[in-house]
PDB file of C-alpha atoms in Angstrom:
ATOM      1  CA  ASN A  76      95.153  76.145 110.595  1.00  0.00           C
ATOM      2  CA  TYR A  77      97.271  73.945 112.801  1.00  0.00           C
ATOM      3  CA  ALA A  78      96.557  70.780 110.793  1.00  0.00           C
ATOM      4  CA  GLY A  79      98.274  72.407 107.808  1.00  0.00           C
ATOM      5  CA  VAL A  80     101.345  73.189 109.900  1.00  0.00           C
ATOM      6  CA  VAL A  81     101.553  69.574 111.085  1.00  0.00           C
ATOM      7  CA  ALA A  82     101.134  68.228 107.532  1.00  0.00           C
ATOM      8  CA  ALA A  83     103.784  70.602 106.147  1.00  0.00           C
ATOM      9  CA  THR A  84     106.191  69.600 108.925  1.00  0.00           C
ATOM     10  CA  ARG A  85     105.732  65.953 108.005  1.00  0.00           C
ATOM     11  CA  ILE A  86     106.229  66.556 104.265  1.00  0.00           C
ATOM     12  CA  PHE A  87     108.976  69.204 104.555  1.00  0.00           C
ATOM     13  CA  PRO A  88     110.722  68.442 107.865  1.00  0.00           C
ATOM     14  CA  HIS A  89     113.615  70.872 107.282  1.00  0.00           C
ATOM     15  CA  ALA A  90     111.603  73.798 105.946  1.00  0.00           C
ATOM     16  CA  LEU A  91     111.284  76.935 108.022  1.00  0.00           C
ATOM     17  CA  GLN A  92     107.655  77.827 108.709  1.00  0.00           C
ATOM     18  CA  VAL A  93     106.653  81.392 109.464  1.00  0.00           C
ATOM     19  CA  GLY A  94     103.308  82.636 110.755  1.00  0.00           C
ATOM     20  CA  VAL A  95     102.182  86.119 109.725  1.00  0.00           C
ATOM     21  CA  PHE A  96      99.414  87.815 111.665  1.00  0.00           C
ATOM     22  CA  ASP A  97      98.021  90.546 109.480  1.00  0.00           C
ATOM     23  CA  THR A  98      96.127  92.050 112.405  1.00  0.00           C
ATOM     24  CA  GLY A  99      99.442  93.254 113.885  1.00  0.00           C
ATOM     25  CA  TYR A 100      99.601  96.333 111.662  1.00  0.00           C
ATOM     26  CA  HIS A 101      96.441  97.617 113.322  1.00  0.00           C
ATOM     27  CA  ARG A 102      97.886  97.492 116.856  1.00  0.00           C
ATOM     28  CA  THR A 103      98.259 101.300 116.747  1.00  0.00           C
ATOM     29  CA  ILE A 104      94.506 101.927 116.518  1.00  0.00           C
ATOM     30  CA  PRO A 105      93.598 104.080 119.544  1.00  0.00           C
ATOM     31  CA  GLU A 106      91.171 102.775 122.149  1.00  0.00           C
ATOM     32  CA  HIS A 107      88.343 105.096 121.134  1.00  0.00           C
ATOM     33  CA  ALA A 108      88.500 103.604 117.610  1.00  0.00           C
ATOM     34  CA  TYR A 109      88.837  99.920 118.479  1.00  0.00           C
ATOM     35  CA  ASN A 110      86.161  99.817 121.183  1.00  0.00           C
ATOM     36  CA  TYR A 111      82.634  98.824 120.246  1.00  0.00           C
ATOM     37  CA  PRO A 112      79.749 100.893 121.654  1.00  0.00           C
ATOM     38  CA  LEU A 113      78.925  98.275 124.276  1.00  0.00           C
ATOM     39  CA  PRO A 114      78.686  98.255 128.055  1.00  0.00           C
ATOM     40  CA  ARG A 115      82.220  98.213 129.471  1.00  0.00           C
ATOM     41  CA  THR A 116      81.878  94.619 130.703  1.00  0.00           C
ATOM     42  CA  LEU A 117      81.289  93.473 127.120  1.00  0.00           C
ATOM     43  CA  ALA A 118      83.581  95.997 125.431  1.00  0.00           C
ATOM     44  CA  ALA A 119      86.510  94.547 127.387  1.00  0.00           C
ATOM     45  CA  LYS A 120      85.898  91.178 125.670  1.00  0.00           C
ATOM     46  CA  TYR A 121      85.374  92.431 122.106  1.00  0.00           C
ATOM     47  CA  ARG A 122      87.414  94.892 120.105  1.00  0.00           C
ATOM     48  CA  ARG A 123      88.051  95.774 116.501  1.00  0.00           C
ATOM     49  CA  TYR A 124      91.233  94.065 115.360  1.00  0.00           C
ATOM     50  CA  GLY A 125      91.506  94.978 111.694  1.00  0.00           C
ATOM     51  CA  PHE A 126      92.558  92.655 108.894  1.00  0.00           C
ATOM     52  CA  HIS A 127      94.618  92.889 105.672  1.00  0.00           C
ATOM     53  CA  GLY A 128      97.382  94.587 107.659  1.00  0.00           C
ATOM     54  CA  THR A 129     100.207  93.234 105.506  1.00  0.00           C
ATOM     55  CA  SER A 130      98.474  94.688 102.443  1.00  0.00           C
ATOM     56  CA  HIS A 131      97.836  98.101 104.017  1.00  0.00           C
ATOM     57  CA  LYS A 132     101.400  98.263 105.369  1.00  0.00           C
ATOM     58  CA  TYR A 133     102.874  97.439 101.960  1.00  0.00           C
ATOM     59  CA  VAL A 134     100.736 100.052 100.189  1.00  0.00           C
ATOM     60  CA  VAL A 135     101.728 102.743 102.684  1.00  0.00           C
ATOM     61  CA  GLU A 136     105.433 101.872 102.425  1.00  0.00           C
ATOM     62  CA  GLN A 137     105.323 101.888  98.613  1.00  0.00           C
ATOM     63  CA  ALA A 138     103.367 105.159  98.496  1.00  0.00           C
ATOM     64  CA  ALA A 139     105.835 106.835 100.879  1.00  0.00           C
ATOM     65  CA  GLN A 140     108.759 105.618  98.789  1.00  0.00           C
ATOM     66  CA  PHE A 141     107.098 106.813  95.568  1.00  0.00           C
ATOM     67  CA  LEU A 142     106.432 110.225  97.097  1.00  0.00           C
ATOM     68  CA  GLY A 143     109.959 110.453  98.505  1.00  0.00           C
ATOM     69  CA  LYS A 144     108.683 110.831 102.050  1.00  0.00           C
ATOM     70  CA  GLU A 145     109.515 108.959 105.223  1.00  0.00           C
ATOM     71  CA  LYS A 146     105.981 109.166 106.639  1.00  0.00           C
ATOM     72  CA  ILE A 147     102.632 109.831 104.997  1.00  0.00           C
ATOM     73  CA  ASN A 148      98.968 110.190 105.832  1.00  0.00           C
ATOM     74  CA  ALA A 149      96.710 108.095 103.617  1.00  0.00           C
ATOM     75  CA  ILE A 150      93.537 106.159 103.186  1.00  0.00           C
ATOM     76  CA  SER A 151      94.397 102.642 102.049  1.00  0.00           C
ATOM     77  CA  PHE A 152      91.924 100.352 100.264  1.00  0.00           C
ATOM     78  CA  HIS A 153      92.307  96.577 100.172  1.00  0.00           C
ATOM     79  CA  LEU A 154      90.006  95.190  97.487  1.00  0.00           C
ATOM     80  CA  GLY A 155      89.884  91.467  96.760  1.00  0.00           C
ATOM     81  CA  ASN A 156      89.836  88.404  99.027  1.00  0.00           C
ATOM     82  CA  GLY A 157      87.812  90.530 101.404  1.00  0.00           C
ATOM     83  CA  CYS A 158      87.699  94.314 101.376  1.00  0.00           C
ATOM     84  CA  SER A 159      88.743  96.871 103.963  1.00  0.00           C
ATOM     85  CA  VAL A 160      89.812 100.467 104.304  1.00  0.00           C
ATOM     86  CA  ALA A 161      92.436 101.746 106.726  1.00  0.00           C
ATOM     87  CA  CYS A 162      93.050 105.310 107.834  1.00  0.00           C
ATOM     88  CA  ILE A 163      96.789 105.924 108.112  1.00  0.00           C
ATOM     89  CA  LYS A 164      98.479 108.764 110.006  1.00  0.00           C
ATOM     90  CA  GLU A 165     102.267 109.010 109.786  1.00  0.00           C
ATOM     91  CA  ASN A 166     102.438 105.394 108.513  1.00  0.00           C
ATOM     92  CA  GLU A 167     100.414 104.015 111.452  1.00  0.00           C
ATOM     93  CA  CYS A 168      96.869 102.748 111.324  1.00  0.00           C
ATOM     94  CA  ILE A 169      94.459 104.858 113.373  1.00  0.00           C
ATOM     95  CA  ASP A 170      91.199 103.266 112.171  1.00  0.00           C
ATOM     96  CA  THR A 171      89.884 100.513 109.933  1.00  0.00           C
ATOM     97  CA  THR A 172      86.577  99.250 108.608  1.00  0.00           C
ATOM     98  CA  MET A 173      87.312  95.710 109.781  1.00  0.00           C
ATOM     99  CA  GLY A 174      86.099  94.653 113.166  1.00  0.00           C
ATOM    100  CA  TYR A 175      86.133  91.650 115.468  1.00  0.00           C
ATOM    101  CA  THR A 176      85.893  89.345 112.439  1.00  0.00           C
ATOM    102  CA  PRO A 177      86.531  89.830 108.707  1.00  0.00           C
ATOM    103  CA  LEU A 178      82.756  89.910 108.197  1.00  0.00           C
ATOM    104  CA  ALA A 179      82.698  93.542 109.329  1.00  0.00           C
ATOM    105  CA  GLY A 180      84.550  94.894 106.265  1.00  0.00           C
ATOM    106  CA  LEU A 181      83.095  97.135 103.592  1.00  0.00           C
TER     107      LEU A 181
END
């Protein structure tokens, strides 16, 4: 949280701080997959974001490299510190078990 950033800045004033948003990997999920089955007025406010994106992205990249392919289709499992599954098509996430919050995992 922001308090940690402020404390780290005080203690390590010259250190570079980087924020990583692991939901970014799931930005390719199509609308029909990220929308909840809600009335449109509510659906516009709530969507499935997906979590563990850095983990899923790494697994897909490593699997593609291992297989000697540029792009792969896969089902990626993140188990530990929360659990989620991501459906990958040509290295892009098209669906995930995570929702609006991490509580919607497996």
